[in-house]
Amino acid sequence: MKSLFRKASPSLLYRSANIPGSEKGMSEEELSDFPCVGAWMADLRWMTELECMSILQGKPLCPNPAQDTTTTQVQMYRDAAERVKLEANKITEGFNTLFKYFDASKWNLLNNQTVEITCNIRKLIQLCNTHVTDVPSYIQEQQEVVMCESAKLVQQTTSAAEKNILHRVPLVNQLTFLGQSFSRLIDCTLGYLVRRIVDMLAVYSSVSSLHVIINNMISLGLEGEHMCYMLAREGAVRTLVEVCRKENVAFTRSKALRALATICCAPECVVELEKENGIELLMDILADESVIESVQGEAAGVVAQITSPVLDQNQHLCRFAESLQAILRALLRLCERTEGHETFLLSAAAIANITFIDPSACGLLQEMRAPQLLIKACMCRKARSLFAKDQVATVLANMAAVSGCQEGIRCCGGLDLLVSFLYQKPCLMSTTAERSACERVQQKAAIALMRLCQDTRHTYRVIRQKGIPRFIELCRDSQARNNSDAVLVACLAALRKVCALYGKDGISTLDYQQLVSPQLMDSFLMCSHSDENFV
C-alpha cells in the first residue's frame, strides 16, 4: 500500500519520459524546463489522492460498540415480539377451527385440532424461552397454567373421540379457561418485551442509540391500538415526555414527539400523557417562539392526535381546556408563519379537532381572525392539498354554526372559497385517502354554505360563483361525489336552503321538482339509487 501512494522521484519520472541525460538524474528545477513533464507531475498528485480517497471510502469506519449493542438488543426484542404475535395468531386461528368442529360434533377432528393447538402452544413457549433471556417468574407460572389447561382439554377431547360421547358444558368451560390463560400469557410476554425496549430508552448510551429505540417504538405504535395501549402501560409515554424535557437532547424532541403522537391513539394513552404533565409540555413548546418549527409542528401533531373526535377521552382534558386560548393562538401563529405543508396540516388539524370538542373555541378563533388567516393560506402552496383543505373546511363549517362567527367568514371571501371547495376533484391516480379527503371537503363546504346563506345577498354570491350547478352535479352524478351519501345529503340540504331564499332562478324546473320540492328523503333515495341520466 505504501508503494502505491509513495511520491514518485523526479529521476524516475525523468527516465520514464526517455529524456536525454536521464541517466545522470535531474533536479526539479531542471525538470521545469520540460513543460510536459511538469504538467504530468501536477496531474499525478491529484490522481493518486483521488485513488487514495476511493480506497479509504471502501473501508468501514470503526463501529460504535455501544450503538451496535443497543441496536442488536432492540432488534432482538422486536423480532421476539413479532414471532410471538405470529405464532399467537396461528393458535387463535386454530381455536376458531376448534369451535367449528365443536359446533359440528366432529369429535375426531376436534381431538386432532386440540392436539395440534397444544403442540403449537408448546412451540410458542419454547420460542419465548429461547428469544427472551431471564424469563420472569410470573411468565413462567403463566406458561405452566396454559400447558396444564391444554392437557386437560386434550384429555377431554380424546375421551370424546374414543367414546363418541361429549359433555358439552365441561368442554366449553375448559375451552374458555384455556383461551383466557393463553391471552394472559401473550399479554404478559409482549408486555415484558415492550418494557425491555422502554427501559432501554431510559438508559440510552448515545443519541444514535436513542434514535434507534424511538424509531422502534414508533414502528410498534403503528401496529395498532392494542400495541399503543401496551406501550403506554409499560411506561413509554412517561419516558418519552422525559426525553422531550431534557436540554441535552433537544434536537431529538421532534422524533420523541412523533412517537407520542403515534402512541396516543387510545384513551388510556391520553390519560397517561395528562398524568405525566404532557399537556403542559406541549403548551410550552408551542408557546416558545425560540423552538424550531419542526419541533413545534410535531407538538401540533400530538395535539391533533389527543383531540381527535374519535377519542372519547378528549372531553376530559381539564388542563387542556384551561389553556385553550393560548394553544389556539400558538397553533394559528404556526399556521401563519410556516411554509411547510406538513406543519400547516398538523396545526390546522389540531384547530379543527378543538372546534369539535369545545364549542367556545369558535368564538376565540373569531377574535383571533382565524378565518382570514386560513382563507389566505388556501391561496398558498402550503394549503393546496386536499388534506389541508379538509381541515380548513372543517374549521369554517364549525365556526359557521355559531351566529357570531358567520359574518367574519363571509366578509373575508369565505363564500367564494367554499364554493371553490365544492369543485375540488381528486386526480386520476389519487389514493383512497385522497378520495376520502375530497369527499369530506365537498361535504363540509356544502354544510358551511348552508349555514352561511342567511339572506338573499349571501345566496346571490353563491349563485354568482356557480354554486347551484355544482350542487346539482354532486346530487345527480354519483361519481362526482365518489358515491358518498354524506356529500349527497349535504348538497341537497344546501341547495334547498339557497332555493328557499332566492327562489327558482338559476335552477331548471326538472331539478327543482326532483331535488327541491319533494321530501328530503325522497330526493335522497332517487339520487342515491338511480342510474338514470337526467337531461
PDB file of N, CA and C in Angstrom, residues 96-159:
ATOM      1  N   ASN A  96     -60.415 -20.975  16.447  1.00  0.00           N
ATOM      2  CA  ASN A  96     -61.615 -20.783  15.625  1.00  0.00           C
ATOM      3  C   ASN A  96     -62.033 -22.083  14.943  1.00  0.00           C
ATOM      4  N   THR A  97     -61.052 -22.805  14.405  1.00  0.00           N
ATOM      5  CA  THR A  97     -61.352 -24.101  13.785  1.00  0.00           C
ATOM      6  C   THR A  97     -61.875 -25.093  14.819  1.00  0.00           C
ATOM      7  N   LEU A  98     -61.327 -25.000  16.014  1.00  0.00           N
ATOM      8  CA  LEU A  98     -61.751 -25.892  17.100  1.00  0.00           C
ATOM      9  C   LEU A  98     -63.236 -25.698  17.413  1.00  0.00           C
ATOM     10  N   PHE A  99     -63.675 -24.483  17.471  1.00  0.00           N
ATOM     11  CA  PHE A  99     -65.080 -24.208  17.765  1.00  0.00           C
ATOM     12  C   PHE A  99     -65.992 -24.668  16.626  1.00  0.00           C
ATOM     13  N   LYS A 100     -65.504 -24.586  15.391  1.00  0.00           N
ATOM     14  CA  LYS A 100     -66.306 -25.081  14.266  1.00  0.00           C
ATOM     15  C   LYS A 100     -66.522 -26.587  14.371  1.00  0.00           C
ATOM     16  N   TYR A 101     -65.465 -27.329  14.712  1.00  0.00           N
ATOM     17  CA  TYR A 101     -65.601 -28.778  14.890  1.00  0.00           C
ATOM     18  C   TYR A 101     -66.519 -29.097  16.064  1.00  0.00           C
ATOM     19  N   PHE A 102     -66.433 -28.263  17.091  1.00  0.00           N
ATOM     20  CA  PHE A 102     -67.287 -28.484  18.257  1.00  0.00           C
ATOM     21  C   PHE A 102     -68.763 -28.286  17.889  1.00  0.00           C
ATOM     22  N   ASP A 103     -69.056 -27.237  17.142  1.00  0.00           N
ATOM     23  CA  ASP A 103     -70.445 -26.982  16.748  1.00  0.00           C
ATOM     24  C   ASP A 103     -70.975 -28.066  15.828  1.00  0.00           C
ATOM     25  N   ALA A 104     -70.069 -28.653  14.997  1.00  0.00           N
ATOM     26  CA  ALA A 104     -70.493 -29.692  14.058  1.00  0.00           C
ATOM     27  C   ALA A 104     -70.439 -31.093  14.673  1.00  0.00           C
ATOM     28  N   SER A 105     -70.040 -31.207  15.945  1.00  0.00           N
ATOM     29  CA  SER A 105     -69.946 -32.501  16.662  1.00  0.00           C
ATOM     30  C   SER A 105     -69.002 -33.475  15.952  1.00  0.00           C
ATOM     31  N   LYS A 106     -67.923 -32.946  15.389  1.00  0.00           N
ATOM     32  CA  LYS A 106     -66.915 -33.795  14.745  1.00  0.00           C
ATOM     33  C   LYS A 106     -65.815 -34.067  15.771  1.00  0.00           C
ATOM     34  N   TRP A 107     -66.024 -35.124  16.563  1.00  0.00           N
ATOM     35  CA  TRP A 107     -65.176 -35.344  17.728  1.00  0.00           C
ATOM     36  C   TRP A 107     -63.752 -35.761  17.356  1.00  0.00           C
ATOM     37  N   ASN A 108     -63.592 -36.558  16.311  1.00  0.00           N
ATOM     38  CA  ASN A 108     -62.234 -36.968  15.916  1.00  0.00           C
ATOM     39  C   ASN A 108     -61.425 -35.764  15.428  1.00  0.00           C
ATOM     40  N   LEU A 109     -62.058 -34.953  14.582  1.00  0.00           N
ATOM     41  CA  LEU A 109     -61.373 -33.750  14.106  1.00  0.00           C
ATOM     42  C   LEU A 109     -61.118 -32.783  15.262  1.00  0.00           C
ATOM     43  N   LEU A 110     -62.064 -32.735  16.203  1.00  0.00           N
ATOM     44  CA  LEU A 110     -61.888 -31.887  17.371  1.00  0.00           C
ATOM     45  C   LEU A 110     -60.668 -32.305  18.182  1.00  0.00           C
ATOM     46  N   ASN A 111     -60.514 -33.607  18.349  1.00  0.00           N
ATOM     47  CA  ASN A 111     -59.368 -34.103  19.113  1.00  0.00           C
ATOM     48  C   ASN A 111     -58.053 -33.803  18.393  1.00  0.00           C
ATOM     49  N   ASN A 112     -58.042 -34.041  17.084  1.00  0.00           N
ATOM     50  CA  ASN A 112     -56.813 -33.779  16.307  1.00  0.00           C
ATOM     51  C   ASN A 112     -56.435 -32.295  16.371  1.00  0.00           C
ATOM     52  N   GLN A 113     -57.449 -31.429  16.278  1.00  0.00           N
ATOM     53  CA  GLN A 113     -57.179 -29.997  16.322  1.00  0.00           C
ATOM     54  C   GLN A 113     -56.681 -29.568  17.698  1.00  0.00           C
ATOM     55  N   THR A 114     -57.213 -30.191  18.748  1.00  0.00           N
ATOM     56  CA  THR A 114     -56.764 -29.880  20.102  1.00  0.00           C
ATOM     57  C   THR A 114     -55.307 -30.265  20.299  1.00  0.00           C
ATOM     58  N   VAL A 115     -54.924 -31.438  19.800  1.00  0.00           N
ATOM     59  CA  VAL A 115     -53.535 -31.879  19.894  1.00  0.00           C
ATOM     60  C   VAL A 115     -52.621 -30.913  19.135  1.00  0.00           C
ATOM     61  N   GLU A 116     -53.077 -30.478  17.959  1.00  0.00           N
ATOM     62  CA  GLU A 116     -52.265 -29.551  17.159  1.00  0.00           C
ATOM     63  C   GLU A 116     -52.088 -28.216  17.889  1.00  0.00           C
ATOM     64  N   ILE A 117     -53.171 -27.728  18.498  1.00  0.00           N
ATOM     65  CA  ILE A 117     -53.071 -26.468  19.241  1.00  0.00           C
ATOM     66  C   ILE A 117     -52.117 -26.616  20.414  1.00  0.00           C
ATOM     67  N   THR A 118     -52.190 -27.758  21.104  1.00  0.00           N
ATOM     68  CA  THR A 118     -51.288 -27.985  22.241  1.00  0.00           C
ATOM     69  C   THR A 118     -49.832 -27.977  21.797  1.00  0.00           C
ATOM     70  N   CYS A 119     -49.560 -28.592  20.652  1.00  0.00           N
ATOM     71  CA  CYS A 119     -48.183 -28.589  20.117  1.00  0.00           C
ATOM     72  C   CYS A 119     -47.740 -27.176  19.764  1.00  0.00           C
ATOM     73  N   ASN A 120     -48.650 -26.409  19.173  1.00  0.00           N
ATOM     74  CA  ASN A 120     -48.309 -25.032  18.805  1.00  0.00           C
ATOM     75  C   ASN A 120     -48.068 -24.168  20.037  1.00  0.00           C
ATOM     76  N   ILE A 121     -48.838 -24.398  21.097  1.00  0.00           N
ATOM     77  CA  ILE A 121     -48.623 -23.659  22.335  1.00  0.00           C
ATOM     78  C   ILE A 121     -47.265 -24.007  22.939  1.00  0.00           C
ATOM     79  N   ARG A 122     -46.919 -25.294  22.923  1.00  0.00           N
ATOM     80  CA  ARG A 122     -45.611 -25.706  23.439  1.00  0.00           C
ATOM     81  C   ARG A 122     -44.492 -25.074  22.606  1.00  0.00           C
ATOM     82  N   LYS A 123     -44.695 -25.013  21.286  1.00  0.00           N
ATOM     83  CA  LYS A 123     -43.706 -24.388  20.409  1.00  0.00           C
ATOM     84  C   LYS A 123     -43.559 -22.904  20.731  1.00  0.00           C
ATOM     85  N   LEU A 124     -44.691 -22.245  21.005  1.00  0.00           N
ATOM     86  CA  LEU A 124     -44.645 -20.828  21.348  1.00  0.00           C
ATOM     87  C   LEU A 124     -43.886 -20.593  22.649  1.00  0.00           C
ATOM     88  N   ILE A 125     -44.116 -21.430  23.624  1.00  0.00           N
ATOM     89  CA  ILE A 125     -43.424 -21.290  24.910  1.00  0.00           C
ATOM     90  C   ILE A 125     -41.923 -21.498  24.737  1.00  0.00           C
ATOM     91  N   GLN A 126     -41.539 -22.490  23.943  1.00  0.00           N
ATOM     92  CA  GLN A 126     -40.114 -22.719  23.679  1.00  0.00           C
ATOM     93  C   GLN A 126     -39.502 -21.512  22.962  1.00  0.00           C
ATOM     94  N   LEU A 127     -40.272 -20.946  22.046  1.00  0.00           N
ATOM     95  CA  LEU A 127     -39.799 -19.766  21.330  1.00  0.00           C
ATOM     96  C   LEU A 127     -39.549 -18.616  22.301  1.00  0.00           C
ATOM     97  N   CYS A 128     -40.485 -18.394  23.220  1.00  0.00           N
ATOM     98  CA  CYS A 128     -40.328 -17.316  24.206  1.00  0.00           C
ATOM     99  C   CYS A 128     -39.081 -17.536  25.059  1.00  0.00           C
ATOM    100  N   ASN A 129     -38.910 -18.755  25.512  1.00  0.00           N
ATOM    101  CA  ASN A 129     -37.774 -19.033  26.391  1.00  0.00           C
ATOM    102  C   ASN A 129     -36.441 -18.970  25.650  1.00  0.00           C
ATOM    103  N   THR A 130     -36.473 -19.169  24.330  1.00  0.00           N
ATOM    104  CA  THR A 130     -35.236 -19.105  23.538  1.00  0.00           C
ATOM    105  C   THR A 130     -34.835 -17.664  23.258  1.00  0.00           C
ATOM    106  N   HIS A 131     -35.812 -16.830  22.910  1.00  0.00           N
ATOM    107  CA  HIS A 131     -35.512 -15.466  22.496  1.00  0.00           C
ATOM    108  C   HIS A 131     -35.478 -14.478  23.653  1.00  0.00           C
ATOM    109  N   VAL A 132     -36.068 -14.847  24.773  1.00  0.00           N
ATOM    110  CA  VAL A 132     -36.120 -13.928  25.901  1.00  0.00           C
ATOM    111  C   VAL A 132     -35.229 -14.469  27.010  1.00  0.00           C
ATOM    112  N   THR A 133     -34.189 -13.725  27.325  1.00  0.00           N
ATOM    113  CA  THR A 133     -33.299 -14.138  28.408  1.00  0.00           C
ATOM    114  C   THR A 133     -33.895 -13.755  29.753  1.00  0.00           C
ATOM    115  N   ASP A 134     -33.643 -14.572  30.745  1.00  0.00           N
ATOM    116  CA  ASP A 134     -34.127 -14.308  32.105  1.00  0.00           C
ATOM    117  C   ASP A 134     -35.642 -14.109  32.129  1.00  0.00           C
ATOM    118  N   VAL A 135     -36.367 -15.128  31.693  1.00  0.00           N
ATOM    119  CA  VAL A 135     -37.829 -15.051  31.681  1.00  0.00           C
ATOM    120  C   VAL A 135     -38.323 -14.852  33.107  1.00  0.00           C
ATOM    121  N   PRO A 136     -39.133 -13.820  33.371  1.00  0.00           N
ATOM    122  CA  PRO A 136     -39.622 -13.569  34.733  1.00  0.00           C
ATOM    123  C   PRO A 136     -40.455 -14.734  35.257  1.00  0.00           C
ATOM    124  N   SER A 137     -40.529 -14.840  36.556  1.00  0.00           N
ATOM    125  CA  SER A 137     -41.235 -15.946  37.177  1.00  0.00           C
ATOM    126  C   SER A 137     -42.730 -15.910  36.875  1.00  0.00           C
ATOM    127  N   TYR A 138     -43.318 -14.704  36.786  1.00  0.00           N
ATOM    128  CA  TYR A 138     -44.763 -14.639  36.536  1.00  0.00           C
ATOM    129  C   TYR A 138     -45.109 -15.136  35.133  1.00  0.00           C
ATOM    130  N   ILE A 139     -44.186 -14.984  34.169  1.00  0.00           N
ATOM    131  CA  ILE A 139     -44.422 -15.528  32.832  1.00  0.00           C
ATOM    132  C   ILE A 139     -44.265 -17.039  32.852  1.00  0.00           C
ATOM    133  N   GLN A 140     -43.269 -17.531  33.572  1.00  0.00           N
ATOM    134  CA  GLN A 140     -43.096 -18.983  33.697  1.00  0.00           C
ATOM    135  C   GLN A 140     -44.315 -19.631  34.342  1.00  0.00           C
ATOM    136  N   GLU A 141     -44.861 -18.996  35.359  1.00  0.00           N
ATOM    137  CA  GLU A 141     -46.055 -19.535  36.010  1.00  0.00           C
ATOM    138  C   GLU A 141     -47.237 -19.568  35.051  1.00  0.00           C
ATOM    139  N   GLN A 142     -47.368 -18.518  34.245  1.00  0.00           N
ATOM    140  CA  GLN A 142     -48.471 -18.490  33.280  1.00  0.00           C
ATOM    141  C   GLN A 142     -48.276 -19.539  32.191  1.00  0.00           C
ATOM    142  N   GLN A 143     -47.037 -19.800  31.822  1.00  0.00           N
ATOM    143  CA  GLN A 143     -46.765 -20.869  30.858  1.00  0.00           C
ATOM    144  C   GLN A 143     -47.223 -22.224  31.401  1.00  0.00           C
ATOM    145  N   GLU A 144     -46.944 -22.477  32.655  1.00  0.00           N
ATOM    146  CA  GLU A 144     -47.358 -23.736  33.271  1.00  0.00           C
ATOM    147  C   GLU A 144     -48.881 -23.851  33.327  1.00  0.00           C
ATOM    148  N   VAL A 145     -49.553 -22.741  33.617  1.00  0.00           N
ATOM    149  CA  VAL A 145     -51.017 -22.754  33.655  1.00  0.00           C
ATOM    150  C   VAL A 145     -51.586 -23.105  32.284  1.00  0.00           C
ATOM    151  N   VAL A 146     -51.033 -22.494  31.241  1.00  0.00           N
ATOM    152  CA  VAL A 146     -51.523 -22.754  29.884  1.00  0.00           C
ATOM    153  C   VAL A 146     -51.300 -24.206  29.487  1.00  0.00           C
ATOM    154  N   MET A 147     -50.136 -24.737  29.783  1.00  0.00           N
ATOM    155  CA  MET A 147     -49.856 -26.128  29.447  1.00  0.00           C
ATOM    156  C   MET A 147     -50.777 -27.070  30.222  1.00  0.00           C
ATOM    157  N   CYS A 148     -51.062 -26.751  31.461  1.00  0.00           N
ATOM    158  CA  CYS A 148     -51.959 -27.584  32.270  1.00  0.00           C
ATOM    159  C   CYS A 148     -53.373 -27.558  31.697  1.00  0.00           C
ATOM    160  N   GLU A 149     -53.847 -26.376  31.306  1.00  0.00           N
ATOM    161  CA  GLU A 149     -55.199 -26.265  30.761  1.00  0.00           C
ATOM    162  C   GLU A 149     -55.304 -26.957  29.399  1.00  0.00           C
ATOM    163  N   SER A 150     -54.271 -26.852  28.584  1.00  0.00           N
ATOM    164  CA  SER A 150     -54.303 -27.524  27.281  1.00  0.00           C
ATOM    165  C   SER A 150     -54.256 -29.037  27.446  1.00  0.00           C
ATOM    166  N   ALA A 151     -53.534 -29.553  28.450  1.00  0.00           N
ATOM    167  CA  ALA A 151     -53.501 -31.003  28.710  1.00  0.00           C
ATOM    168  C   ALA A 151     -54.883 -31.509  29.127  1.00  0.00           C
ATOM    169  N   LYS A 152     -55.575 -30.719  29.944  1.00  0.00           N
ATOM    170  CA  LYS A 152     -56.927 -31.102  30.341  1.00  0.00           C
ATOM    171  C   LYS A 152     -57.861 -31.142  29.140  1.00  0.00           C
ATOM    172  N   LEU A 153     -57.701 -30.180  28.235  1.00  0.00           N
ATOM    173  CA  LEU A 153     -58.549 -30.149  27.053  1.00  0.00           C
ATOM    174  C   LEU A 153     -58.293 -31.356  26.159  1.00  0.00           C
ATOM    175  N   VAL A 154     -57.022 -31.713  25.998  1.00  0.00           N
ATOM    176  CA  VAL A 154     -56.684 -32.889  25.191  1.00  0.00           C
ATOM    177  C   VAL A 154     -57.302 -34.145  25.805  1.00  0.00           C
ATOM    178  N   GLN A 155     -57.246 -34.253  27.113  1.00  0.00           N
ATOM    179  CA  GLN A 155     -57.815 -35.411  27.791  1.00  0.00           C
ATOM    180  C   GLN A 155     -59.322 -35.515  27.528  1.00  0.00           C
ATOM    181  N   GLN A 156     -60.029 -34.407  27.571  1.00  0.00           N
ATOM    182  CA  GLN A 156     -61.472 -34.431  27.353  1.00  0.00           C
ATOM    183  C   GLN A 156     -61.817 -34.771  25.905  1.00  0.00           C
ATOM    184  N   THR A 157     -61.108 -34.165  24.957  1.00  0.00           N
ATOM    185  CA  THR A 157     -61.423 -34.436  23.545  1.00  0.00           C
ATOM    186  C   THR A 157     -61.020 -35.842  23.137  1.00  0.00           C
ATOM    187  N   THR A 158     -59.957 -36.379  23.720  1.00  0.00           N
ATOM    188  CA  THR A 158     -59.572 -37.765  23.423  1.00  0.00           C
ATOM    189  C   THR A 158     -60.648 -38.723  23.909  1.00  0.00           C
ATOM    190  N   SER A 159     -61.156 -38.481  25.093  1.00  0.00           N
ATOM    191  CA  SER A 159     -62.236 -39.318  25.626  1.00  0.00           C
ATOM    192  C   SER A 159     -63.478 -39.220  24.753  1.00  0.00           C
TER     193      SER A 159
END
